[in-house]
XYZ file of C-alpha atoms in Angstrom:
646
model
C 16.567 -17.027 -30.583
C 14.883 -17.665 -27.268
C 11.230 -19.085 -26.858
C 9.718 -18.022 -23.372
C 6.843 -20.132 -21.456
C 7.766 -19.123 -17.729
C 5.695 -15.508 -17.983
C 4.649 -14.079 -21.061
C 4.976 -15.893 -23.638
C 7.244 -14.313 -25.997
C 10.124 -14.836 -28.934
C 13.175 -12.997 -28.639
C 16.133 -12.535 -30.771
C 19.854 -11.011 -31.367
C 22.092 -10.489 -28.663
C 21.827 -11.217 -25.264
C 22.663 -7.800 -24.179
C 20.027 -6.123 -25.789
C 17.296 -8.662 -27.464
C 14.414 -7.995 -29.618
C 10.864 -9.391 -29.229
C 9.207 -10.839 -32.010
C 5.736 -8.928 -33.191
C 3.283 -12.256 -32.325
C 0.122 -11.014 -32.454
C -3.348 -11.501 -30.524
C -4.015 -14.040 -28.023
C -4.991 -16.846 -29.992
C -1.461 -16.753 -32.479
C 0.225 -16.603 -28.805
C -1.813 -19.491 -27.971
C -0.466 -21.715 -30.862
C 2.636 -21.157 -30.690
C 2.606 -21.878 -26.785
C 1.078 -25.508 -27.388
C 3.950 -25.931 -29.836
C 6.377 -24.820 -27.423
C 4.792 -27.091 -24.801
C 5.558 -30.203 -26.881
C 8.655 -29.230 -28.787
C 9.993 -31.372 -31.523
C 6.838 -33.563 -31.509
C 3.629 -33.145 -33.884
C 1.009 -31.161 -32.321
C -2.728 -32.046 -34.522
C -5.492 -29.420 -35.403
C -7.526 -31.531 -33.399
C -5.901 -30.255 -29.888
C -5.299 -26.929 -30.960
C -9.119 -26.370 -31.741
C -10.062 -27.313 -28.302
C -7.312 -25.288 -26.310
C -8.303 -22.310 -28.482
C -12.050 -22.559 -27.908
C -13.384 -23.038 -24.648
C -16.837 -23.499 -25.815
C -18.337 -24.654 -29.295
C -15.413 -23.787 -32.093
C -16.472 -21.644 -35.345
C -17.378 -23.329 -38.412
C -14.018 -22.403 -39.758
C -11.683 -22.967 -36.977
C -9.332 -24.803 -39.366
C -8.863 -21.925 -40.972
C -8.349 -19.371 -38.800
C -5.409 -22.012 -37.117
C -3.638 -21.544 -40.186
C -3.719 -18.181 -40.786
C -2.228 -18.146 -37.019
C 0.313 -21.082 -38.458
C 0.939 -18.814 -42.019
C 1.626 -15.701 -39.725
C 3.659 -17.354 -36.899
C 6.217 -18.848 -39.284
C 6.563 -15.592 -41.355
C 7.706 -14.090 -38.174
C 9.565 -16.665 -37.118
C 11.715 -16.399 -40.536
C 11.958 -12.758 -40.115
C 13.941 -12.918 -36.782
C 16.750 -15.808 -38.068
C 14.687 -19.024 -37.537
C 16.788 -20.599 -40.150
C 20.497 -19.571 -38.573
C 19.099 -20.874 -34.986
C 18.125 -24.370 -36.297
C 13.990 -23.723 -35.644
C 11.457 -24.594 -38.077
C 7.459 -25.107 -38.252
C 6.138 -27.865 -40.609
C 3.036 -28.977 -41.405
C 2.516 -32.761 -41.435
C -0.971 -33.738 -42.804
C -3.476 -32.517 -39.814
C -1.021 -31.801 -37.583
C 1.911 -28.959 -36.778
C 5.723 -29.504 -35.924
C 8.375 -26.918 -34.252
C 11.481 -28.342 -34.896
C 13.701 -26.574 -32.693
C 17.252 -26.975 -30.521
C 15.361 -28.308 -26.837
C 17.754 -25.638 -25.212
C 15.789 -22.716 -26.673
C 12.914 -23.422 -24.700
C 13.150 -21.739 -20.974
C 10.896 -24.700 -19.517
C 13.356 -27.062 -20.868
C 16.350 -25.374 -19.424
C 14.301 -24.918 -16.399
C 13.526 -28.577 -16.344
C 17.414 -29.384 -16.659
C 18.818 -26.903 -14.302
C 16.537 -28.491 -11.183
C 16.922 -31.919 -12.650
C 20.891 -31.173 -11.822
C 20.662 -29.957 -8.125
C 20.998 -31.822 -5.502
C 19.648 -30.022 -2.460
C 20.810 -33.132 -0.139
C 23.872 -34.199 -1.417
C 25.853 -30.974 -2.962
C 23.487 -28.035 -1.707
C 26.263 -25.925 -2.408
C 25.945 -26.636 -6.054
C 22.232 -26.471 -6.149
C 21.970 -23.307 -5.406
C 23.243 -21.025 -7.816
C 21.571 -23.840 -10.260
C 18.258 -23.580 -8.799
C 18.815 -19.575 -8.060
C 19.295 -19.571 -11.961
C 16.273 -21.818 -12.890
C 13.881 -19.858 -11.162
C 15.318 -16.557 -12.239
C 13.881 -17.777 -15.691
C 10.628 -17.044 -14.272
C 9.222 -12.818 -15.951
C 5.746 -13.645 -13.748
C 2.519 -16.195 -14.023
C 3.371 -18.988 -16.897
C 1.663 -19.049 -20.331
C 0.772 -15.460 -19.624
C -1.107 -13.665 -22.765
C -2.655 -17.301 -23.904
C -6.401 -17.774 -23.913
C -8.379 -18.776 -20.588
C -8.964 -22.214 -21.451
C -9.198 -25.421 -19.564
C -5.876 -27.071 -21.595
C -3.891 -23.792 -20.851
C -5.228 -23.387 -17.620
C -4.027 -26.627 -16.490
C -0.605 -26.811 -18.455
C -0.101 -23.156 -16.597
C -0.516 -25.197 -13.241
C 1.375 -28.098 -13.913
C 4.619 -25.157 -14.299
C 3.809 -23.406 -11.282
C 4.125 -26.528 -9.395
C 6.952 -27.094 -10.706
C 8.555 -23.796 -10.151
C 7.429 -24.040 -6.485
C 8.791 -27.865 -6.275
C 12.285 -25.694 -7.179
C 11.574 -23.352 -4.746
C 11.361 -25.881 -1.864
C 14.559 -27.581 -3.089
C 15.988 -24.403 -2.892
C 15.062 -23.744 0.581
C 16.343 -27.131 1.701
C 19.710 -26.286 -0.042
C 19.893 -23.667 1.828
C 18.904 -25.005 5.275
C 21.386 -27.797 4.329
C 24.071 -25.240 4.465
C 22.506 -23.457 7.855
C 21.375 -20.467 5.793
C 18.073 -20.789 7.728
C 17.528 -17.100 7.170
C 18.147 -17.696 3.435
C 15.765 -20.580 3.521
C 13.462 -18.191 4.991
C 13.430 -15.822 2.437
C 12.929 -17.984 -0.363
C 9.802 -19.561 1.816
C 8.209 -16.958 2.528
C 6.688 -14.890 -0.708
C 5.683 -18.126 -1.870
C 4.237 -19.319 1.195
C 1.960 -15.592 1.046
C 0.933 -16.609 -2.403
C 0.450 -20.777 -1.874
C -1.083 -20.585 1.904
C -2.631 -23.494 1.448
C 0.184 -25.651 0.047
C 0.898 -27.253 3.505
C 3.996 -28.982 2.556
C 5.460 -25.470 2.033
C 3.975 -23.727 5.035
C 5.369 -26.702 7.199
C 9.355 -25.907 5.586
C 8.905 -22.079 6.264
C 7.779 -23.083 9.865
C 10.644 -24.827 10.690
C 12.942 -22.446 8.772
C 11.728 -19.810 11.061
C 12.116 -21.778 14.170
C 15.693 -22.526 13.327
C 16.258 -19.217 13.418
C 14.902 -17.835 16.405
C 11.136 -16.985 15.131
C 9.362 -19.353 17.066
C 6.233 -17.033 17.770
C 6.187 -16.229 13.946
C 6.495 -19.881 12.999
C 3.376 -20.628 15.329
C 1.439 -17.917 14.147
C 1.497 -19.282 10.586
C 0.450 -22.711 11.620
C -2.646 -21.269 13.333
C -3.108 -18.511 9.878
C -3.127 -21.991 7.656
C -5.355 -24.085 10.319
C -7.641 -21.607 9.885
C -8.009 -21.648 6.148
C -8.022 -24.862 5.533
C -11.211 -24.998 8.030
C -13.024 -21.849 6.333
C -11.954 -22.705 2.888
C -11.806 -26.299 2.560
C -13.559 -27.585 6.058
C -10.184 -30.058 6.911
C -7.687 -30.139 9.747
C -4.111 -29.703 8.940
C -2.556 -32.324 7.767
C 0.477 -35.083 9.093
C 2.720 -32.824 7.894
C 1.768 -29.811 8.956
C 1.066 -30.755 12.351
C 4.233 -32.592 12.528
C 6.218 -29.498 12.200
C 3.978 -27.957 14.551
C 4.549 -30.439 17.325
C 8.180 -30.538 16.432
C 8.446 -26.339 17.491
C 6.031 -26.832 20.884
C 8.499 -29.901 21.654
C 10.679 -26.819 22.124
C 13.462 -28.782 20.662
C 16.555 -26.310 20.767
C 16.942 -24.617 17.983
C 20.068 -24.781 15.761
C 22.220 -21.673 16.113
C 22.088 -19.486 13.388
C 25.175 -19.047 11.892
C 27.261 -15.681 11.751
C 26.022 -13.454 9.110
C 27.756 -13.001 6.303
C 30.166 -9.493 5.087
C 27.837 -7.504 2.844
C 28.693 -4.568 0.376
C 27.705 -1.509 2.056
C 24.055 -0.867 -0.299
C 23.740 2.244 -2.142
C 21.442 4.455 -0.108
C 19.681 4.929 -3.720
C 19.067 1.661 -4.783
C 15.529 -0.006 -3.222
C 16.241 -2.951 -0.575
C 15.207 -5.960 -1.616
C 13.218 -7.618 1.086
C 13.554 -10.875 0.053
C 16.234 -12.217 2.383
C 19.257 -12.420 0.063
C 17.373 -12.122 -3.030
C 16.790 -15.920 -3.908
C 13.987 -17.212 -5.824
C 11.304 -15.120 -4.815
C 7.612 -15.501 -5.736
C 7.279 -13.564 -9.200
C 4.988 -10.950 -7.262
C 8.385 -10.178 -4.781
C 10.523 -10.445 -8.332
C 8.876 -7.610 -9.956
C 8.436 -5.277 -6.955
C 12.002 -5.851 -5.746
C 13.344 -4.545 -9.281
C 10.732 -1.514 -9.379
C 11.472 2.062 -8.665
C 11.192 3.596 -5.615
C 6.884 4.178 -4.901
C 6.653 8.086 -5.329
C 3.077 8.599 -4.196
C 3.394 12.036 -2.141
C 0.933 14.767 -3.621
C 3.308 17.721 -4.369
C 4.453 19.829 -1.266
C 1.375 22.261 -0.131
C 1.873 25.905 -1.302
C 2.138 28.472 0.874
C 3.529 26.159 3.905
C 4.970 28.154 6.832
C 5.603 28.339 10.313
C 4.777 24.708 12.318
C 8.402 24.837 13.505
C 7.342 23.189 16.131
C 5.358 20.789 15.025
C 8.018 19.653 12.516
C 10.538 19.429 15.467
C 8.097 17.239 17.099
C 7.027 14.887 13.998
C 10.876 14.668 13.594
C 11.842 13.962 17.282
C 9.449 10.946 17.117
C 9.167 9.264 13.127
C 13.379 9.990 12.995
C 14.655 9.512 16.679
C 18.195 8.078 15.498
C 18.224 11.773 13.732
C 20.824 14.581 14.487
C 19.893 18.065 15.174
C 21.522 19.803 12.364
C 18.107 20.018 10.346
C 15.910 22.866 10.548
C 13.429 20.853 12.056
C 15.649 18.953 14.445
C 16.916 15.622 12.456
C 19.646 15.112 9.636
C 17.556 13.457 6.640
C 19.867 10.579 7.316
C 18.738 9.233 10.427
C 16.037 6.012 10.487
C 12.915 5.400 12.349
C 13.490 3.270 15.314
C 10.940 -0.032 15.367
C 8.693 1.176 12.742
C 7.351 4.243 14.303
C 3.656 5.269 14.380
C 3.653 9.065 14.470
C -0.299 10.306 14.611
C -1.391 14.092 13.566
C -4.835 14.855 15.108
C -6.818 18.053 15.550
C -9.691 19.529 14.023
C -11.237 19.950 10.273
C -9.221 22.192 8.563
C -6.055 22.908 10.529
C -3.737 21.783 8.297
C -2.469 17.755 9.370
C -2.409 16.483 5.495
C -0.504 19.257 4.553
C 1.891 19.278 7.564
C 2.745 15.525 6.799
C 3.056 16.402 2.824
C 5.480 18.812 3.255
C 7.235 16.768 6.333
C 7.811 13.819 3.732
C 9.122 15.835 1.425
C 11.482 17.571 3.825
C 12.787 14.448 4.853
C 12.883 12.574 1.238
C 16.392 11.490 1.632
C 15.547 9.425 4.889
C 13.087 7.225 2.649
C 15.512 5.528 -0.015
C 12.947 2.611 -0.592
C 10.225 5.107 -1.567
C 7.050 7.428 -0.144
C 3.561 6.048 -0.053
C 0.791 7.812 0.577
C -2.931 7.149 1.047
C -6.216 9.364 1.299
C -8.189 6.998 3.043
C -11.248 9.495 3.196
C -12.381 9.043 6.704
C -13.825 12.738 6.566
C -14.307 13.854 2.847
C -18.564 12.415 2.574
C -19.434 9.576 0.978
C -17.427 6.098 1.656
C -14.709 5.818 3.357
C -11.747 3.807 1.603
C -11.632 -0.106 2.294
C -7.971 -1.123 3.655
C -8.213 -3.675 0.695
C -8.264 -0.993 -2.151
C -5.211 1.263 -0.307
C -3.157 -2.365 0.020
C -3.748 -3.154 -4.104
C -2.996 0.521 -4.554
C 0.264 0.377 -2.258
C 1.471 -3.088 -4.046
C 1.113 -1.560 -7.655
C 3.187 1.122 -6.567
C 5.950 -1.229 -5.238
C 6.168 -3.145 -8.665
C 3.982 -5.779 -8.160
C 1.839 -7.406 -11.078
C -1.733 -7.064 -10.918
C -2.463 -10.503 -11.095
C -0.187 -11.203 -8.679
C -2.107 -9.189 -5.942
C -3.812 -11.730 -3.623
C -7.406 -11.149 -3.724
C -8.326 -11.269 0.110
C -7.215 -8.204 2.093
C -5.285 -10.474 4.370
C -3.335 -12.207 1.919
C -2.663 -8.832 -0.101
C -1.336 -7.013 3.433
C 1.116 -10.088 4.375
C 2.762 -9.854 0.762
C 2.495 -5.869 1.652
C 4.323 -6.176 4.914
C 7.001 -8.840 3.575
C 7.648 -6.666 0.834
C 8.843 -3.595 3.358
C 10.020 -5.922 5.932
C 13.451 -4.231 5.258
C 13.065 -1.242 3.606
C 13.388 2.373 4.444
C 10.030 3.487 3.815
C 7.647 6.129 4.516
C 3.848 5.683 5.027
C 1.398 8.716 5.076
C -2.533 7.294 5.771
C -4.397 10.623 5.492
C -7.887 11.148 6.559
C -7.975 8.168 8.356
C -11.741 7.529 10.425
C -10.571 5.078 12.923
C -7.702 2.654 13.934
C -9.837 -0.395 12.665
C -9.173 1.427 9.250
C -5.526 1.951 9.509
C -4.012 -1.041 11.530
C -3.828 -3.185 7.956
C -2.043 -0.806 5.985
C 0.719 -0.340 8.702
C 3.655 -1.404 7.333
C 5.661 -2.904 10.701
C 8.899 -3.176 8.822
C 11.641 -1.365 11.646
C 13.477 0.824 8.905
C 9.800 2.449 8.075
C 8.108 5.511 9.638
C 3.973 5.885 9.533
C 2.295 9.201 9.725
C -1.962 8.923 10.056
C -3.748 11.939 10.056
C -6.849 12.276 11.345
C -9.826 14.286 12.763
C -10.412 11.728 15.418
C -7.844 11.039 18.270
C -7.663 7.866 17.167
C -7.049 6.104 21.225
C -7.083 2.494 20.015
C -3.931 3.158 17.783
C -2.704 4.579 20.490
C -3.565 1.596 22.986
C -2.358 -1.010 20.649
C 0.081 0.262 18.403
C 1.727 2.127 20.439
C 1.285 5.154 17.717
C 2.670 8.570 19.285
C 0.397 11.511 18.617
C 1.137 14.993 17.774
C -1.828 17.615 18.350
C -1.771 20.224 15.707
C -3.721 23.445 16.875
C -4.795 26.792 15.200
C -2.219 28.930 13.777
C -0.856 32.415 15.861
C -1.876 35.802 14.704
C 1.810 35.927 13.230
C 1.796 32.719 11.465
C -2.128 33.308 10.337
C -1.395 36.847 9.015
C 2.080 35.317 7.181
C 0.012 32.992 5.423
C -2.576 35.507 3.715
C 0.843 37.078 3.086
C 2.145 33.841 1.252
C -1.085 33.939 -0.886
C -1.867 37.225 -1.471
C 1.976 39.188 -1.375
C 3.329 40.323 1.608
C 2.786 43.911 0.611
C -1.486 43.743 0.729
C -1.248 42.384 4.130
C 1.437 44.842 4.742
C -1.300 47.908 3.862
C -3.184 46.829 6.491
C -1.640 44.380 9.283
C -4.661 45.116 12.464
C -7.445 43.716 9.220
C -5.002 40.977 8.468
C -5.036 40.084 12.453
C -8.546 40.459 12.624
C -8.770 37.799 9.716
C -6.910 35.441 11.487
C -8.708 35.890 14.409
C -12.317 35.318 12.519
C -11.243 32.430 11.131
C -10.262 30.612 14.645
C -6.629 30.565 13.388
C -7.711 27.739 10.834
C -5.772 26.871 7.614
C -8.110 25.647 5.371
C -10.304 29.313 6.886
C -7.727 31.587 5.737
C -7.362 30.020 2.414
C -10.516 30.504 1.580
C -10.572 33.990 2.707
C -7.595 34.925 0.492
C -9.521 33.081 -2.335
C -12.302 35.127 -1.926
C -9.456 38.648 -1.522
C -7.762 36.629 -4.739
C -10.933 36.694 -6.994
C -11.735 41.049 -5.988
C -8.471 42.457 -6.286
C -9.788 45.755 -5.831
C -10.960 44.588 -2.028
C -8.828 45.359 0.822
C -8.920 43.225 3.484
C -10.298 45.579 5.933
C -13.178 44.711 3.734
C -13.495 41.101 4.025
C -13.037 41.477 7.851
C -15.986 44.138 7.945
C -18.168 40.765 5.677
C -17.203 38.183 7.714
C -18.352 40.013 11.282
C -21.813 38.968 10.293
C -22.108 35.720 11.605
C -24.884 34.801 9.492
C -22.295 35.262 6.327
C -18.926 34.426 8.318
C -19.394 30.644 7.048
C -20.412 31.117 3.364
C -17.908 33.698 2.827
C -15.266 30.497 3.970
C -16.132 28.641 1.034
C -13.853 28.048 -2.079
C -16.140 25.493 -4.267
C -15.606 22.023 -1.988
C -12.729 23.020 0.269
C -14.904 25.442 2.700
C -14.906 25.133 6.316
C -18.937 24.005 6.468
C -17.748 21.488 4.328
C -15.400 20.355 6.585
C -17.280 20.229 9.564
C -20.217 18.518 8.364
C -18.485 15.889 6.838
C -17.178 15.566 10.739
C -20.666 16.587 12.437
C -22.131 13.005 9.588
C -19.626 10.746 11.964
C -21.812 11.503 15.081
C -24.701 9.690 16.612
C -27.813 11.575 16.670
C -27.727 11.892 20.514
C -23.861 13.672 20.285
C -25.036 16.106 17.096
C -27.724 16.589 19.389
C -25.792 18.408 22.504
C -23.084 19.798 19.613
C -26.412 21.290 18.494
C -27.756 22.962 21.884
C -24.001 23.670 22.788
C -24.006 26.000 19.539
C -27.523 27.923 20.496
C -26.137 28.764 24.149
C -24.821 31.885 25.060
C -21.494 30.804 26.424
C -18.701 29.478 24.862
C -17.084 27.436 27.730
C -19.108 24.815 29.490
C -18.642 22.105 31.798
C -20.606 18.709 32.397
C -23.549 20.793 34.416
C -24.249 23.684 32.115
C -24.163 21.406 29.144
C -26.850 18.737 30.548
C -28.854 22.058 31.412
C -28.545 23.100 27.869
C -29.025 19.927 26.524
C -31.837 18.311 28.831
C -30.072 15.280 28.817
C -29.397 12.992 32.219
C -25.609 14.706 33.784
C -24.596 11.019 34.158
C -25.081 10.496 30.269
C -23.936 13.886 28.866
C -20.194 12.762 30.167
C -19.875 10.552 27.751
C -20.820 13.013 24.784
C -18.775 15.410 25.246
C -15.974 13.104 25.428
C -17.036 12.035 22.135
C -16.854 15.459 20.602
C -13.918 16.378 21.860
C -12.135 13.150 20.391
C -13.566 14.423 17.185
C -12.289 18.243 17.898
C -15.370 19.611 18.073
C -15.014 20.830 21.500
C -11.250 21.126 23.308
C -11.540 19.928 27.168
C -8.807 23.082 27.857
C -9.373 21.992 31.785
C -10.692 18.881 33.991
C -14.399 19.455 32.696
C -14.285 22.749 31.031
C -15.107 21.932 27.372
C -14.722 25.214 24.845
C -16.283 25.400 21.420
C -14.407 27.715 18.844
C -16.840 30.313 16.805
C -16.807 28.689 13.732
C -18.111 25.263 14.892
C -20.645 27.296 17.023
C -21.670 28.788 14.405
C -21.619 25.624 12.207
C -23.953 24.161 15.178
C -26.467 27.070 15.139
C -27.121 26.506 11.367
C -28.667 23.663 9.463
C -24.830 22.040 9.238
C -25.539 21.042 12.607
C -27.781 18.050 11.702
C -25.144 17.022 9.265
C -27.604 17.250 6.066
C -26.268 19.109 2.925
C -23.359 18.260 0.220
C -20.156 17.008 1.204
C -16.683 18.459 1.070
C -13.043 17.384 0.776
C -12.064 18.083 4.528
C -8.684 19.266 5.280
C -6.656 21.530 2.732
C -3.156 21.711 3.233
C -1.213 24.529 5.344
């Protein structure tokens, strides 16, 4: 029989190989028995289990409902051996006994295990003694008790001792020169204690041992400037003294060799914590997780691209060979973390050209797929980095109440849990680089897609992300996707309407789609037919609609990102005759000053609204220009999803 404190608390029994948990009931049972456990072998009176139950006034008939939680707990206790293991729970006047072996408890073992190591003396030793002391930790102590202030505080008082083990641990290691190792162990808890200055000051000099001087400096200035927001206070002798110690520029100690490891099973998920020791319970539980699987399914239909997909591959899988159909062996890893970006306009197909590239390339990504719609151009908000880095952490295995509630703190435990692990990232939809640059993972064995409408220059400027324009589909590839949706053999009746489609739909995914919905739901129509509708350019746009996925959907939801001034011109660009214009023509058109209209355009050809084919020759494609001429061009009316897949 084992009693558990350090995480949920829990009773287990039979064999160690495959143990049963004890049925223990609702919070409050749970809570008894954990005040028990907390004091075991001494009396434990009604008195202070009242007022750790009840945070605020205790019912008339506490007494009794302690008890019933007393009558239940033993009956359970009896039913899983309490008798063969030595435990038993007495009553003694007003008060409660567990009688128990000490070494059933895991905070007693705990307590014994660090009370043994000697992190100075024989670090050697203490380590696998601490390693196995805080590998009795399943997550948050006293977890499933009530929120009280007696639990609240007794849950404290363990987690500082499981980080006092966690130091000593790190200073075993760094006794031994396994600064690296020291590092690891530091670190998560570091992320989820930054303002336990003690430990920030070990993990600085950790880091500085081995070569990391700019990181170790960066987390002194991260934990100066909490303690000044948070608390108002300068860091402390400590702190500083570490500090001083790395600008002193003392030379650092070598770090020694690395050690032979077992070739890993391409299969199993890296664990990032630097040799696995003692990691925060947060880096625990995601290290042992499955493999994140957050991919929507591959986009039907998908053809052609060829080059694209050569392209995407050439840059997110560099170290690739060429025997792949698109140019890589699903083998090969992204060099430095790669930032691959997919622009062009509304409806041309970027989310599903990196949904069907990450499936393509599945085996590349071991450690798992992640993907985020982070609704840059779908209406309404636009999703906060904070809620994609909660969503990406649940997905690697992490506890929800171990997710750090500031969005800086929850994207440094994101990045140090795919430090080192071969990972893809796709942020789709993304509105600007302020939007994606917290979610980027930075780990060198990952590869990052973004999609978006916009060009996205900043990532470009400061992340050195490597963009791939995506462009309207050829009359070959347009007409072979109708033929994908519809059967090859109605295009086949008919292949000059099926070019003529592709051609009034500007070559556009999301375009044809709808048009073979709309040649989907009249089977009887041919699509001679549909060309014939969709000549009148007052219906072109409507007919492009399936429910939320239609092209005027798209394109306002773009159109609501401009100022008033740029959906102005977009506006008078759409109502002139020609389709090509440069600076001059469209001031003309416009009214607006020459010097100012510059500017403008620039903007809406960022957002692929316009394409600047030449030095100043800006051309708008017929569907925008007939978005502008309408109603869509002062970005009123319902919203849409944006980009379907192609």
């Amino acid at each position: 029989m084992d009693f558990s404190l350090l995480g949920p608390v829990a009773v287990t029994t039979g064999p160690a190989a495959a143990p049963v948990e004890l049925p223990l009931g609702p919070a409050k049972r749970r809570s008894v028995l954990a005040m028990l456990l907390l004091r075991p072998n001494s009396t434990v009176s009604v008195e202070q289990l009242v007022s750790g139950l009840w945070e605020d006034e205790p019912p008339a008939h506490a007494r009794t409902v302690i008890q019933g939680h007393v009558s239940r707990l033993r009956a359970a206790l009896a039913e899983g051996g309490a008798d063969a293991c030595g435990v038993e729970l007495t009553t003694h006047a007003s008060a409660y006994l567990l009688r128990l072996p000490a070494s059933l408890v895991d905070t007693v073992r705990f307590d014994d295990l660090v009370a043994r190591a000697d992190p100075e003396s024989a670090p050697a030793d203490a380590v696998p003694m601490l390693r196995q002391a805080l590998g009795l930790w399943r997550g948050p102590a006293l977890t499933g008790t009530v929120a009280s202030p007696p639990f609240a505080a007794a849950a404290h008082a363990l987690e500082e001792r499981r980080l006092t083990a966690v130091e000593a641990l790190a200073r075993a290691h760094g006794a031994l020169g396994e600064y690296e190792k020291a590092a690891g162990v530091l670190h998560p808890a570091a992320l989820g204690n930054p303002l336990r200055e003690g430990l920030i000051a070990d993990l600085m000099l950790v880091l500085y041992r081995t070569g990391r001087q700019s990181d170790a400096i960066a987390w002194f200035h991260r934990t100066r400037e909490m303690l000044a927001d948070d608390l108002g206070v300068d860091p402390g002798e400590r702190l500083s003294a570490a500090y001083q110690e790395i600008l002193r520029a003392v030379p650092a100690a070598e770090p020694p060799p690395p050690e032979p490891r077992t070739p890993r099973d391409p299969r199993t998920p890296h664990d990032p914590r630097g040799g696995g020791e003692a990691a925060s319970p947060a880096a625990s539980a995601a290290a042992s997780a499955p493999a994140p699987e957050l991919l929507p399914r591959p986009p039907a239909g998908f053809l052609g691209r060829d080059a694209e997909l050569a392209e995407l591959t050439r840059l997110a899988l560099p170290a690739a060979g060429q025997d792949h159909p698109y140019g890589g062996a699903p083998a090969g890893l992204p060099a430095e973390g790669g930032i691959t970006l997919v622009t062009g306009p509304a409806g041309v197909g970027k989310t599903g050209l990196a949904v069907h590239w990450g499936h393509a390339y599945a085996a590349a990504f071991p450690d798992g797929r992640l993907f985020a719609d982070l609704r840059g151009f779908s209406g309404g908000e636009e999703v906060e980095p904070a809620a994609v880095l909660r969503e990406f952490l649940l997905a690697m295995g992490t506890p929800a109440d171990q997710i750090p509630p500031s969005e800086q703190a929850a994207g440094a435990l994101y990045r140090s849990l795919v430090a080192q692990r071969r990972l893809l990232v796709v942020l789709d939809n993304a509105s600007s680089s302020a939007q994606v640059r917290p979610l980027l993972p930075g780990g060198p064995h990952c590869a990052t897609l973004v999609t978006s409408r916009s060009r996205l220059d900043g990532l470009i400027a400061t992340d050195a992300a490597r963009p791939v324009r995506l462009h309207a589909l050829g009359p070959e590839d347009g007409a072979a996707l109708i033929g994908a949706l519809l059967g090859p053999d109605r295009v086949a009746e008919d292949p000059a309407a099926a070019e003529e489609l592709v051609t009034l739909c500007d070559g556009l995914p999301l375009a044809l789609r709808a048009a073979s919905a709309q040649l989907v739901a009249r089977p009887r129509w041919r699509l001679a037919r549909l060309a014939t509708a969709l000549r009148d350019e007052r219906r072109r746009l409507a007919l492009l609609s399936a429910e939320d996925a239609g092209v005027a959907a798209a394109l306002r939801n773009s159109v609501a990102r401009l100022s008033a001034d740029d959906a102005q011109l977009l506006r008078a660009l759409g109502a002139g005759f020609a389709r090509e214009v440069n600076t001059a023509e469209a001031a003309a058109l416009s009214g607006a000053d020459p010097d100012l209209i510059q500017d403008s355009l620039e903007r809406l050809a960022e957002m692929h609204l316009l394409d600047e084919e030449a030095t100043n020759r800006y051309v708008m494609s017929d569907l925008v220009k007939l978005f502008a001429q309408g109603d869509g061009g002062r970005g009123a009316g319902p919203s849409g999803e944006g980009d379907g897949p192609a």
